[in-house]
Amino acid sequence: MRYYGTIYTAAPPGTGVGITVGQADRMLAHRTAENDCMNRGGAPCRLVSEFTFACAAVAHGVRQSPGTAIMTSDPSTFRLHVVGHGMANTRADAEYDAMSDCNRRDRGLTCGIVRSECSGR
């Protein structure tokens, strides 16, 4: 049997992320990830990847907001510029791929994993 995964994200500056892994029904994988993304404040969300790997990860690349003294975890202190994603058979490899993708997209950003999921299959 084939299992599906999908990643949906909001376009920056939206921060929504939806990930589904290990789903037997391809269309359900899409609906679940898209709804998850929209429920996390990301409407409208778009498909960034469909895959059959066991794990997926998403990294956000941010820059300090103008007029702030320091960048913290408070969203008012930073702006999201890019979204990187990765898929692999292990969480560590998926996260590594997501961070690499984020760092490749724009120099000078602070990239960090915002979500990773693995199937139990």
Coordinates of N, CA, C and O in Angstrom, one line a residue:
M1 N 0.8 -1.2 0.0 CA 0.0 0.0 0.0 C 0.9 1.2 0.0 O 1.9 1.3 0.6
R2 N 0.5 2.2 -0.7 CA 1.2 3.5 -0.8 C 0.6 4.5 0.2 O -0.6 4.6 0.3
Y3 N 1.4 5.3 0.9 CA 1.0 6.3 1.9 C 1.4 7.6 1.3 O 2.5 7.8 0.8
Y4 N 0.6 8.6 1.6 CA 0.8 10.0 1.0 C 1.1 11.0 2.1 O 0.6 10.8 3.2
G5 N 1.8 12.0 1.8 CA 2.0 13.1 2.6 C 1.9 14.4 1.8 O 2.2 14.4 0.6
T6 N 1.5 15.5 2.5 CA 1.4 16.8 1.8 C 1.9 17.9 2.7 O 1.7 17.7 4.0
I7 N 2.4 19.0 2.2 CA 2.7 20.2 2.9 C 2.0 21.3 2.2 O 2.1 21.5 1.0
Y8 N 1.2 22.1 3.0 CA 0.6 23.3 2.6 C 1.1 24.4 3.5 O 1.3 24.2 4.7
T9 N 1.4 25.6 2.8 CA 1.8 26.7 3.6 C 1.1 28.0 3.1 O 0.7 28.0 1.9
A10 N 1.0 29.0 3.9 CA 0.5 30.3 3.5 C 1.7 31.0 2.9 O 2.9 30.8 3.3
A11 N 1.5 31.9 2.0 CA 2.5 32.7 1.4 C 2.9 33.8 2.4 O 2.1 34.3 3.1
P12 N 4.3 34.0 2.5 CA 4.7 35.0 3.5 C 4.0 36.4 3.1 O 3.8 36.7 2.0
P13 N 3.6 37.1 4.1 CA 4.0 37.0 5.5 C 3.1 36.1 6.3 O 3.2 36.0 7.5
G14 N 2.1 35.4 5.7 CA 1.3 34.4 6.4 C 2.1 33.3 7.0 O 3.1 32.9 6.4
T15 N 1.8 32.8 8.2 CA 2.6 31.8 8.9 C 2.0 30.5 9.0 O 2.5 29.6 9.6
G16 N 0.8 30.3 8.3 CA 0.1 29.0 8.4 C 0.9 27.8 7.8 O 1.6 28.0 6.7
V17 N 0.9 26.7 8.5 CA 1.6 25.5 8.0 C 0.7 24.3 8.2 O 0.1 24.1 9.4
G18 N 0.5 23.4 7.3 CA -0.2 22.2 7.4 C 0.6 21.0 6.9 O 1.0 21.1 5.7
I19 N 0.7 20.0 7.6 CA 1.5 18.8 7.2 C 0.6 17.5 7.5 O 0.1 17.4 8.5
T20 N 0.6 16.7 6.5 CA 0.0 15.3 6.7 C 1.0 14.3 6.2 O 1.6 14.5 5.2
V21 N 1.2 13.3 7.0 CA 2.1 12.2 6.6 C 1.4 10.8 6.8 O 0.6 10.7 7.7
G22 N 1.8 9.8 6.0 CA 1.3 8.5 6.3 C -0.2 8.3 6.0 O -0.8 7.4 6.6
Q23 N -0.8 9.0 5.1 CA -2.2 8.9 4.9 C -2.5 8.0 3.7 O -1.8 8.1 2.6
A24 N -3.3 7.0 3.8 CA -3.6 6.1 2.8 C -4.4 6.7 1.6 O -4.3 6.3 0.5
D25 N -5.3 7.7 1.9 CA -6.1 8.3 1.0 C -5.4 9.6 0.5 O -5.3 10.6 1.3
R26 N -5.1 9.7 -0.8 CA -4.3 10.9 -1.3 C -5.1 12.2 -1.1 O -4.6 13.2 -0.7
M27 N -6.4 12.2 -1.5 CA -7.2 13.4 -1.4 C -7.4 13.8 0.0 O -7.4 15.0 0.3
L28 N -7.6 12.9 0.9 CA -7.7 13.2 2.4 C -6.5 13.8 2.9 O -6.5 14.7 3.7
A29 N -5.3 13.4 2.4 CA -4.0 14.0 2.8 C -4.0 15.4 2.4 O -3.6 16.3 3.2
H30 N -4.5 15.8 1.2 CA -4.5 17.1 0.8 C -5.5 18.0 1.6 O -5.2 19.1 2.1
R31 N -6.7 17.5 1.8 CA -7.7 18.2 2.5 C -7.3 18.5 4.0 O -7.5 19.6 4.5
T32 N -6.7 17.5 4.6 CA -6.3 17.6 6.0 C -5.2 18.6 6.2 O -5.3 19.5 7.1
A33 N -4.2 18.6 5.3 CA -3.1 19.5 5.5 C -3.5 20.9 5.1 O -3.2 21.9 5.8
E34 N -4.4 21.1 4.1 CA -4.8 22.4 3.8 C -5.7 23.0 4.9 O -5.5 24.2 5.3
N35 N -6.6 22.2 5.4 CA -7.4 22.7 6.6 C -6.6 23.0 7.8 O -6.8 24.0 8.5
D36 N -5.6 22.2 8.1 CA -4.7 22.4 9.2 C -3.9 23.8 9.0 O -3.8 24.6 9.9
C37 N -3.5 24.0 7.8 CA -2.8 25.3 7.5 C -3.7 26.5 7.7 O -3.3 27.5 8.4
M38 N -4.9 26.4 7.2 CA -5.8 27.5 7.3 C -6.2 27.7 8.8 O -6.4 28.9 9.2
N39 N -6.4 26.7 9.6 CA -6.7 26.8 11.0 C -5.6 27.4 11.8 O -5.8 27.9 12.9
R40 N -4.4 27.4 11.3 CA -3.2 28.0 12.0 C -3.0 29.4 11.4 O -1.8 29.9 11.5
G41 N -4.0 30.0 10.9 CA -3.8 31.4 10.5 C -3.3 31.6 9.1 O -2.6 32.7 8.9
G42 N -3.4 30.7 8.2 CA -2.7 30.8 6.9 C -3.6 30.9 5.7 O -3.1 30.7 4.6
A43 N -4.9 31.3 5.9 CA -5.7 31.4 4.7 C -5.2 32.5 3.8 O -5.0 33.6 4.3
P44 N -5.1 32.4 2.5 CA -5.2 31.2 1.8 C -3.9 30.4 1.8 O -2.8 30.9 1.9
C45 N -4.0 29.1 1.8 CA -2.8 28.2 1.8 C -2.7 27.5 0.4 O -3.6 27.3 -0.3
R46 N -1.4 27.2 0.1 CA -1.1 26.5 -1.2 C -0.3 25.3 -0.9 O 0.5 25.2 0.0
L47 N -0.4 24.3 -1.9 CA 0.4 23.1 -1.8 C 1.8 23.4 -2.2 O 2.1 24.1 -3.2
V48 N 2.7 23.0 -1.4 CA 4.1 23.1 -1.7 C 4.8 21.8 -2.0 O 5.8 21.8 -2.7
S49 N 4.2 20.7 -1.5 CA 4.8 19.4 -1.8 C 3.8 18.3 -1.5 O 3.1 18.3 -0.6
E50 N 3.9 17.3 -2.4 CA 3.2 16.0 -2.2 C 4.3 14.9 -2.2 O 5.2 15.0 -3.1
F51 N 4.3 14.0 -1.3 CA 5.4 13.0 -1.2 C 4.9 11.7 -0.6 O 3.8 11.6 -0.1
T52 N 5.8 10.7 -0.6 CA 5.6 9.4 0.0 C 6.6 9.1 1.1 O 6.6 7.9 1.5
F53 N 7.4 10.0 1.5 CA 8.3 9.8 2.6 C 7.6 9.7 3.9 O 6.5 10.2 4.0
A54 N 8.3 9.3 4.9 CA 7.7 9.1 6.2 C 7.7 10.4 7.0 O 6.8 10.5 8.0
C55 N 8.5 11.4 6.7 CA 8.6 12.6 7.5 C 8.7 13.8 6.6 O 9.1 13.8 5.5
A56 N 8.2 14.9 7.2 CA 8.3 16.2 6.6 C 8.5 17.3 7.6 O 8.2 17.2 8.8
A57 N 9.1 18.4 7.1 CA 9.4 19.6 8.0 C 9.3 20.9 7.2 O 9.5 20.9 6.0
V58 N 9.0 21.9 8.0 CA 8.9 23.3 7.4 C 9.7 24.2 8.3 O 9.7 24.2 9.5
A59 N 10.5 25.1 7.6 CA 11.3 26.1 8.3 C 10.9 27.5 7.8 O 10.6 27.6 6.6
H60 N 10.8 28.4 8.7 CA 10.5 29.8 8.4 C 11.8 30.6 8.4 O 12.6 30.4 9.3
G61 N 12.0 31.5 7.4 CA 13.2 32.4 7.4 C 12.7 33.8 7.7 O 11.8 34.3 7.0
V62 N 13.2 34.3 8.8 CA 12.7 35.6 9.3 C 13.8 36.7 9.3 O 15.0 36.3 9.4
R63 N 13.4 37.9 9.4 CA 14.3 39.1 9.5 C 13.7 40.0 10.6 O 12.5 40.1 10.7
Q64 N 14.5 40.7 11.3 CA 14.0 41.6 12.3 C 13.2 42.7 11.7 O 13.5 43.2 10.7
S65 N 12.1 43.0 12.4 CA 11.2 44.1 11.9 C 11.8 45.4 12.1 O 12.5 45.6 13.1
P66 N 11.6 46.3 11.2 CA 12.2 47.7 11.4 C 11.6 48.3 12.6 O 10.5 48.2 13.0
G67 N 12.5 49.0 13.3 CA 12.1 49.8 14.5 C 12.1 48.9 15.8 O 11.8 49.4 16.8
T68 N 12.5 47.7 15.7 CA 12.6 46.9 16.9 C 14.0 46.8 17.4 O 14.9 46.7 16.6
A69 N 14.2 46.8 18.7 CA 15.6 46.7 19.2 C 16.2 45.4 19.0 O 17.4 45.3 18.7
I70 N 15.4 44.3 19.3 CA 16.0 42.9 19.2 C 14.8 42.0 18.6 O 13.7 42.3 18.8
M71 N 15.2 41.0 18.0 CA 14.3 40.0 17.5 C 14.1 38.9 18.6 O 15.0 38.4 19.1
T72 N 12.8 38.7 19.0 CA 12.5 37.7 19.9 C 11.5 36.7 19.3 O 11.2 36.8 18.1
S73 N 10.8 35.9 20.1 CA 9.8 35.0 19.6 C 8.5 35.7 19.5 O 7.5 35.1 18.9
D74 N 8.4 37.0 19.9 CA 7.2 37.8 19.7 C 7.1 38.1 18.2 O 8.0 38.7 17.6
P75 N 6.0 37.7 17.5 CA 5.8 38.0 16.1 C 5.9 39.5 15.7 O 6.2 39.8 14.5
S76 N 5.7 40.4 16.6 CA 5.8 41.8 16.2 C 7.3 42.2 16.0 O 7.6 43.3 15.5
T77 N 8.3 41.4 16.4 CA 9.7 41.7 16.3 C 10.3 41.2 15.1 O 11.5 41.4 14.8
F78 N 9.6 40.4 14.3 CA 10.2 39.9 13.0 C 9.2 39.8 11.9 O 8.0 39.9 12.1
R79 N 9.7 39.6 10.7 CA 8.8 39.5 9.5 C 9.3 38.2 8.8 O 10.5 38.0 8.6
L80 N 8.3 37.4 8.4 CA 8.5 36.1 7.7 C 8.8 36.5 6.2 O 8.1 37.2 5.6
H81 N 9.9 36.0 5.7 CA 10.3 36.3 4.3 C 10.2 35.0 3.4 O 9.9 35.1 2.3
V82 N 10.7 33.9 3.9 CA 10.7 32.7 3.1 C 10.2 31.5 3.9 O 10.3 31.5 5.1
V83 N 9.7 30.5 3.2 CA 9.3 29.2 3.8 C 10.1 28.1 3.1 O 10.1 28.0 1.9
G84 N 10.9 27.3 3.9 CA 11.6 26.2 3.3 C 10.9 24.9 3.8 O 10.3 24.8 4.8
H85 N 11.1 23.8 3.0 CA 10.4 22.6 3.3 C 11.4 21.4 3.0 O 12.2 21.5 2.1
G86 N 11.2 20.3 3.6 CA 12.0 19.1 3.4 C 11.2 17.8 3.7 O 10.3 17.8 4.5
M87 N 11.5 16.8 3.0 CA 10.9 15.5 3.2 C 12.0 14.4 3.2 O 13.0 14.6 2.5
A88 N 11.9 13.4 4.1 CA 12.9 12.3 4.1 C 12.3 11.2 4.9 O 11.1 11.2 5.4
N89 N 13.1 10.2 5.1 CA 12.6 9.0 5.8 C 12.8 9.1 7.4 O 12.3 8.3 8.1
T90 N 13.6 10.2 7.8 CA 13.7 10.4 9.2 C 13.4 11.9 9.5 O 13.6 12.7 8.6
R91 N 13.0 12.2 10.8 CA 12.7 13.6 11.2 C 14.0 14.4 11.0 O 13.9 15.6 10.5
A92 N 15.1 13.9 11.5 CA 16.4 14.7 11.4 C 16.7 15.1 10.0 O 17.1 16.2 9.7
D93 N 16.6 14.1 9.0 CA 16.9 14.4 7.6 C 15.9 15.4 7.0 O 16.2 16.3 6.2
A94 N 14.6 15.3 7.4 CA 13.6 16.2 6.9 C 13.8 17.6 7.4 O 13.7 18.6 6.6
E95 N 14.2 17.7 8.7 CA 14.5 19.0 9.2 C 15.7 19.6 8.6 O 15.8 20.8 8.3
Y96 N 16.7 18.8 8.4 CA 18.0 19.3 7.7 C 17.6 19.8 6.3 O 18.1 20.9 5.9
D97 N 16.8 19.1 5.6 CA 16.5 19.5 4.2 C 15.7 20.8 4.3 O 15.9 21.7 3.4
A98 N 14.8 21.0 5.2 CA 14.0 22.2 5.3 C 14.9 23.4 5.7 O 14.7 24.5 5.1
M99 N 15.8 23.2 6.6 CA 16.7 24.3 7.0 C 17.6 24.7 5.8 O 17.8 25.9 5.5
S100 N 18.1 23.7 5.0 CA 18.9 23.9 3.9 C 18.1 24.7 2.8 O 18.6 25.6 2.2
D101 N 16.9 24.3 2.6 CA 16.0 25.0 1.6 C 15.8 26.4 2.0 O 15.9 27.3 1.2
C102 N 15.5 26.7 3.3 CA 15.3 28.0 3.8 C 16.5 28.9 3.6 O 16.5 30.0 3.1
N103 N 17.7 28.4 4.0 CA 18.9 29.1 3.9 C 19.3 29.4 2.4 O 20.0 30.4 2.2
R104 N 19.0 28.5 1.5 CA 19.3 28.7 0.1 C 18.5 29.8 -0.5 O 18.9 30.5 -1.5
R105 N 17.3 30.1 0.0 CA 16.4 31.0 -0.6 C 16.7 32.5 -0.4 O 16.4 33.3 -1.3
D106 N 17.4 32.8 0.7 CA 17.7 34.2 0.9 C 18.8 34.3 2.0 O 18.6 33.8 3.1
R107 N 19.9 35.0 1.7 CA 21.0 35.1 2.7 C 20.6 36.2 3.7 O 19.8 37.1 3.5
G108 N 21.1 36.0 4.9 CA 20.9 37.0 6.0 C 19.6 36.7 6.8 O 19.3 37.5 7.6
L109 N 18.9 35.7 6.5 CA 17.7 35.3 7.3 C 18.1 34.5 8.5 O 19.1 33.8 8.5
T110 N 17.2 34.5 9.5 CA 17.3 33.6 10.6 C 16.3 32.5 10.3 O 15.1 32.8 10.3
C111 N 16.7 31.3 10.0 CA 15.8 30.2 9.7 C 15.7 29.3 10.9 O 16.6 29.1 11.7
G112 N 14.5 28.7 11.1 CA 14.2 27.8 12.2 C 13.0 26.9 11.8 O 12.1 27.3 11.1
I113 N 13.1 25.7 12.3 CA 12.0 24.7 12.1 C 10.8 25.2 12.9 O 10.9 25.4 14.1
V114 N 9.6 25.2 12.2 CA 8.4 25.6 12.9 C 7.5 24.4 13.0 O 6.6 24.4 13.8
R115 N 7.7 23.4 12.2 CA 6.9 22.2 12.3 C 7.5 21.0 11.6 O 8.1 21.1 10.6
S116 N 7.4 19.8 12.3 CA 7.9 18.6 11.6 C 7.0 17.5 12.1 O 6.5 17.5 13.2
E117 N 6.7 16.5 11.2 CA 5.8 15.4 11.4 C 6.4 14.2 10.8 O 7.0 14.2 9.7
C118 N 6.2 13.0 11.5 CA 6.5 11.7 10.9 C 5.3 10.8 11.1 O 4.6 10.9 12.1
S119 N 5.2 9.9 10.2 CA 4.1 8.9 10.3 C 4.6 7.8 11.2 O 5.8 7.5 11.4
G120 N 3.6 7.1 11.8 CA 3.9 6.0 12.6 C 4.0 4.7 11.9 O 4.2 3.6 12.4
R121 N 4.0 4.7 10.6 CA 4.0 3.5 9.7 C 5.4 3.1 9.4 O 6.3 3.8 9.3

